[in-house]
Amino acid sequence: MRLLDILYINTLRSLKLWLRFRVSFATSIVAMIANIAIFFFLGMAFGNAANSAVAIYGTTFFSFVLVGIAFNQYALMAVNDYLRIIRTAYFSNWMEILLSSRTMGYYLLSTIVWSFILTTFNLILYLVFGVFLFGANLIFPPNWWMIFVILFLTIISLSGIGLLGAAVFLRGAKGDLEPITWLTGIFAALVAGVYYPIEKLPAIVQTISKFLPHTYALRGVRLILLQGAGGGEIFSIIVYLALFSIVLFPLGYFLFIKSLKKAEREGTLVRWA
Amino acid sequence: MIKTTNLTKRYPLPGKMGFVTALNRVSLEIKEGEIYGLVGPNGAGKTTLLKTIAGLLIPEKGTVSVNGKDIIEDREQVRGSIEFLMSSGWIIFDYKLPLNFNLKYWGVMQGLGLNEAEKKAEEVLKLIGLGEYADASPENLSAGMRQKLNIARILLTEKPIYLLDEPTTGLDAVSANFTRNFIKKNLKKHDRTIIMATHNLWEAEELCDRIGILNKGKLLFSGTIAELKKKHGKKSLEQIFMKLVGGTEI
């Protein structure tokens, strides 16, 4: 019951804050459209060359990238938001209140839920703008259940990495850069196939990409949204994502809790003593 | 009862330059229902002591027990019995959202149900004299009103122990007077134990049953004001304080 109350009040608060900044909202929409337009024009500029690079997906370069950048937002959220929330709580002195009111876990969870809601909203906008303003070709209606399973496992597995990053922050890396989330972000952008098909990259890069859950998630949603693939074809992708989830989430969660308890014991969660 | 024994806490200086001692073997006992004032200059260790008692900072050496519970072994139980008014704690409120929503939010975060938090927010806003500003936002409040809002948050849940970190610092005479009266009339009742850090000697004299004088992490005195005056044989509290902390008398 307490969790539901906190989920409700934190979501309501976040929604009020989000709706308040109307100019910021409007500019984020403009930025989103501009981002989509960049890849639309790239697709136009390189024409057949760009389209032939993604021919194995049976679609155009623009549709391929649109799905990549839209769904990569979940990956960015899951990897970065735990650290962002913990860091904000630490630097804004919220941490002291959260600790003294014994609400840290609830706060973290409810804030992640809000991030998920916001990311889903952005994803829908990306796809709507891509399809209706720029003519992307997506299968509609897709297999929603398969997309849901892939997204769920993507968020769970990448939350493991996100929690690891937050754990590192709690253990003392309180500067601007946290290495785990930073490296994951760099590798994912380079080799997970957000902007180009990994099948066209050197073998070594393809091998590295196999160690990132992003790679499987993006391939899975592309198969569903661009080729209308069903359960059989993406079953192996789901198995890989499930394996990542089984390994990464418990590991991240365990180390995060351990670091939180250690930092509490050492009194390093509190600033300006 | 709150009891600290040989409490020691040091903070590392940047660049492995050694440590600064914030608390140096501080031992004191605070009785249930007592208002205890922590008096000392800036950097004396008052806030460190309050945060250590609250279980937010862990001592390097020594122990703290709250009603027989150790702050390390029984941290969750200890935290559940303490409310901490942080200096400038109003910064946790969103500056654009209405006061009643801000308080409802923190009420829920502190363990109240949604309806209960809404009711309690309304109640404490009236109690603290901000009832008519319930729909206003913190950005439209004066410093004194923001401090009232800060106090309102700690009243959302009933706790036996209140730690107040410089509750009147930065307030004008009227707001400071309101805060002092509020502490006397509302927090003191029901046998709540209050530890209050302050720079203000006459405020401590007016509010506190006993005081502790801290300087450079050391507890120089603990007792009543009368005992302090008797021990040092001077009329002015300020003169005694300056003598103890090594300041210069004007």
PDB file of N, CA, C and O in Angstrom, chain A residues 129-153:
ATOM      1  N   PHE A 129       5.895  10.670 -35.309  1.00  0.00           N
ATOM      2  CA  PHE A 129       6.504  11.680 -36.196  1.00  0.00           C
ATOM      3  C   PHE A 129       7.192  10.999 -37.377  1.00  0.00           C
ATOM      4  O   PHE A 129       7.096  11.448 -38.522  1.00  0.00           O
ATOM      5  N   GLY A 130       7.916   9.912 -37.069  1.00  0.00           N
ATOM      6  CA  GLY A 130       8.648   9.214 -38.128  1.00  0.00           C
ATOM      7  C   GLY A 130       7.719   8.688 -39.198  1.00  0.00           C
ATOM      8  O   GLY A 130       8.004   8.815 -40.403  1.00  0.00           O
ATOM      9  N   VAL A 131       6.599   8.142 -38.790  1.00  0.00           N
ATOM     10  CA  VAL A 131       5.667   7.549 -39.758  1.00  0.00           C
ATOM     11  C   VAL A 131       4.860   8.635 -40.480  1.00  0.00           C
ATOM     12  O   VAL A 131       4.781   8.658 -41.715  1.00  0.00           O
ATOM     13  N   PHE A 132       4.274   9.555 -39.700  1.00  0.00           N
ATOM     14  CA  PHE A 132       3.327  10.501 -40.308  1.00  0.00           C
ATOM     15  C   PHE A 132       3.973  11.747 -40.916  1.00  0.00           C
ATOM     16  O   PHE A 132       3.426  12.330 -41.837  1.00  0.00           O
ATOM     17  N   LEU A 133       5.129  12.151 -40.396  1.00  0.00           N
ATOM     18  CA  LEU A 133       5.783  13.329 -41.000  1.00  0.00           C
ATOM     19  C   LEU A 133       6.813  12.942 -42.057  1.00  0.00           C
ATOM     20  O   LEU A 133       7.032  13.661 -43.025  1.00  0.00           O
ATOM     21  N   PHE A 134       7.472  11.787 -41.844  1.00  0.00           N
ATOM     22  CA  PHE A 134       8.592  11.455 -42.736  1.00  0.00           C
ATOM     23  C   PHE A 134       8.386  10.156 -43.520  1.00  0.00           C
ATOM     24  O   PHE A 134       9.263   9.743 -44.261  1.00  0.00           O
ATOM     25  N   GLY A 135       7.254   9.515 -43.329  1.00  0.00           N
ATOM     26  CA  GLY A 135       6.906   8.352 -44.148  1.00  0.00           C
ATOM     27  C   GLY A 135       7.686   7.080 -43.870  1.00  0.00           C
ATOM     28  O   GLY A 135       7.939   6.289 -44.789  1.00  0.00           O
ATOM     29  N   ALA A 136       8.069   6.856 -42.606  1.00  0.00           N
ATOM     30  CA  ALA A 136       8.749   5.593 -42.270  1.00  0.00           C
ATOM     31  C   ALA A 136       7.789   4.419 -42.480  1.00  0.00           C
ATOM     32  O   ALA A 136       6.582   4.556 -42.284  1.00  0.00           O
ATOM     33  N   ASN A 137       8.364   3.279 -42.873  1.00  0.00           N
ATOM     34  CA  ASN A 137       7.528   2.088 -43.098  1.00  0.00           C
ATOM     35  C   ASN A 137       7.649   1.138 -41.909  1.00  0.00           C
ATOM     36  O   ASN A 137       8.674   0.482 -41.742  1.00  0.00           O
ATOM     37  N   LEU A 138       6.599   1.067 -41.103  1.00  0.00           N
ATOM     38  CA  LEU A 138       6.594   0.139 -39.966  1.00  0.00           C
ATOM     39  C   LEU A 138       5.375  -0.772 -40.089  1.00  0.00           C
ATOM     40  O   LEU A 138       4.336  -0.360 -40.618  1.00  0.00           O
ATOM     41  N   ILE A 139       5.537  -1.995 -39.595  1.00  0.00           N
ATOM     42  CA  ILE A 139       4.420  -2.949 -39.612  1.00  0.00           C
ATOM     43  C   ILE A 139       3.425  -2.527 -38.522  1.00  0.00           C
ATOM     44  O   ILE A 139       3.811  -2.307 -37.376  1.00  0.00           O
ATOM     45  N   PHE A 140       2.154  -2.397 -38.905  1.00  0.00           N
ATOM     46  CA  PHE A 140       1.153  -2.042 -37.919  1.00  0.00           C
ATOM     47  C   PHE A 140      -0.112  -2.842 -38.155  1.00  0.00           C
ATOM     48  O   PHE A 140      -0.571  -2.919 -39.298  1.00  0.00           O
ATOM     49  N   PRO A 141      -0.718  -3.430 -37.145  1.00  0.00           N
ATOM     50  CA  PRO A 141      -0.218  -3.497 -35.772  1.00  0.00           C
ATOM     51  C   PRO A 141       0.880  -4.547 -35.647  1.00  0.00           C
ATOM     52  O   PRO A 141       0.788  -5.603 -36.277  1.00  0.00           O
ATOM     53  N   PRO A 142       1.897  -4.259 -34.849  1.00  0.00           N
ATOM     54  CA  PRO A 142       2.953  -5.261 -34.660  1.00  0.00           C
ATOM     55  C   PRO A 142       2.522  -6.291 -33.607  1.00  0.00           C
ATOM     56  O   PRO A 142       1.430  -6.179 -33.059  1.00  0.00           O
ATOM     57  N   ASN A 143       3.407  -7.204 -33.296  1.00  0.00           N
ATOM     58  CA  ASN A 143       3.142  -8.156 -32.223  1.00  0.00           C
ATOM     59  C   ASN A 143       3.485  -7.472 -30.889  1.00  0.00           C
ATOM     60  O   ASN A 143       4.612  -7.469 -30.427  1.00  0.00           O
ATOM     61  N   TRP A 144       2.445  -6.858 -30.290  1.00  0.00           N
ATOM     62  CA  TRP A 144       2.669  -6.052 -29.086  1.00  0.00           C
ATOM     63  C   TRP A 144       3.285  -6.859 -27.952  1.00  0.00           C
ATOM     64  O   TRP A 144       4.139  -6.359 -27.209  1.00  0.00           O
ATOM     65  N   TRP A 145       2.814  -8.102 -27.795  1.00  0.00           N
ATOM     66  CA  TRP A 145       3.296  -8.904 -26.675  1.00  0.00           C
ATOM     67  C   TRP A 145       4.794  -9.166 -26.778  1.00  0.00           C
ATOM     68  O   TRP A 145       5.506  -9.088 -25.779  1.00  0.00           O
ATOM     69  N   MET A 146       5.223  -9.449 -28.008  1.00  0.00           N
ATOM     70  CA  MET A 146       6.648  -9.705 -28.199  1.00  0.00           C
ATOM     71  C   MET A 146       7.468  -8.423 -27.911  1.00  0.00           C
ATOM     72  O   MET A 146       8.532  -8.486 -27.299  1.00  0.00           O
ATOM     73  N   ILE A 147       6.934  -7.303 -28.369  1.00  0.00           N
ATOM     74  CA  ILE A 147       7.640  -6.035 -28.093  1.00  0.00           C
ATOM     75  C   ILE A 147       7.703  -5.807 -26.584  1.00  0.00           C
ATOM     76  O   ILE A 147       8.747  -5.434 -26.030  1.00  0.00           O
ATOM     77  N   PHE A 148       6.593  -6.071 -25.908  1.00  0.00           N
ATOM     78  CA  PHE A 148       6.555  -5.868 -24.463  1.00  0.00           C
ATOM     79  C   PHE A 148       7.594  -6.759 -23.757  1.00  0.00           C
ATOM     80  O   PHE A 148       8.331  -6.293 -22.889  1.00  0.00           O
ATOM     81  N   VAL A 149       7.658  -8.028 -24.166  1.00  0.00           N
ATOM     82  CA  VAL A 149       8.606  -8.963 -23.525  1.00  0.00           C
ATOM     83  C   VAL A 149      10.044  -8.488 -23.751  1.00  0.00           C
ATOM     84  O   VAL A 149      10.863  -8.458 -22.826  1.00  0.00           O
ATOM     85  N   ILE A 150      10.335  -8.083 -24.991  1.00  0.00           N
ATOM     86  CA  ILE A 150      11.702  -7.610 -25.303  1.00  0.00           C
ATOM     87  C   ILE A 150      12.034  -6.358 -24.483  1.00  0.00           C
ATOM     88  O   ILE A 150      13.108  -6.256 -23.887  1.00  0.00           O
ATOM     89  N   LEU A 151      11.093  -5.421 -24.430  1.00  0.00           N
ATOM     90  CA  LEU A 151      11.349  -4.186 -23.670  1.00  0.00           C
ATOM     91  C   LEU A 151      11.530  -4.482 -22.187  1.00  0.00           C
ATOM     92  O   LEU A 151      12.416  -3.932 -21.529  1.00  0.00           O
ATOM     93  N   PHE A 152      10.675  -5.346 -21.667  1.00  0.00           N
ATOM     94  CA  PHE A 152      10.758  -5.694 -20.250  1.00  0.00           C
ATOM     95  C   PHE A 152      12.133  -6.285 -19.925  1.00  0.00           C
ATOM     96  O   PHE A 152      12.803  -5.843 -18.981  1.00  0.00           O
ATOM     97  N   LEU A 153      12.555  -7.247 -20.734  1.00  0.00           N
ATOM     98  CA  LEU A 153      13.849  -7.883 -20.476  1.00  0.00           C
ATOM     99  C   LEU A 153      15.012  -6.918 -20.716  1.00  0.00           C
ATOM    100  O   LEU A 153      16.037  -6.991 -20.031  1.00  0.00           O
TER     101      LEU A 153
END
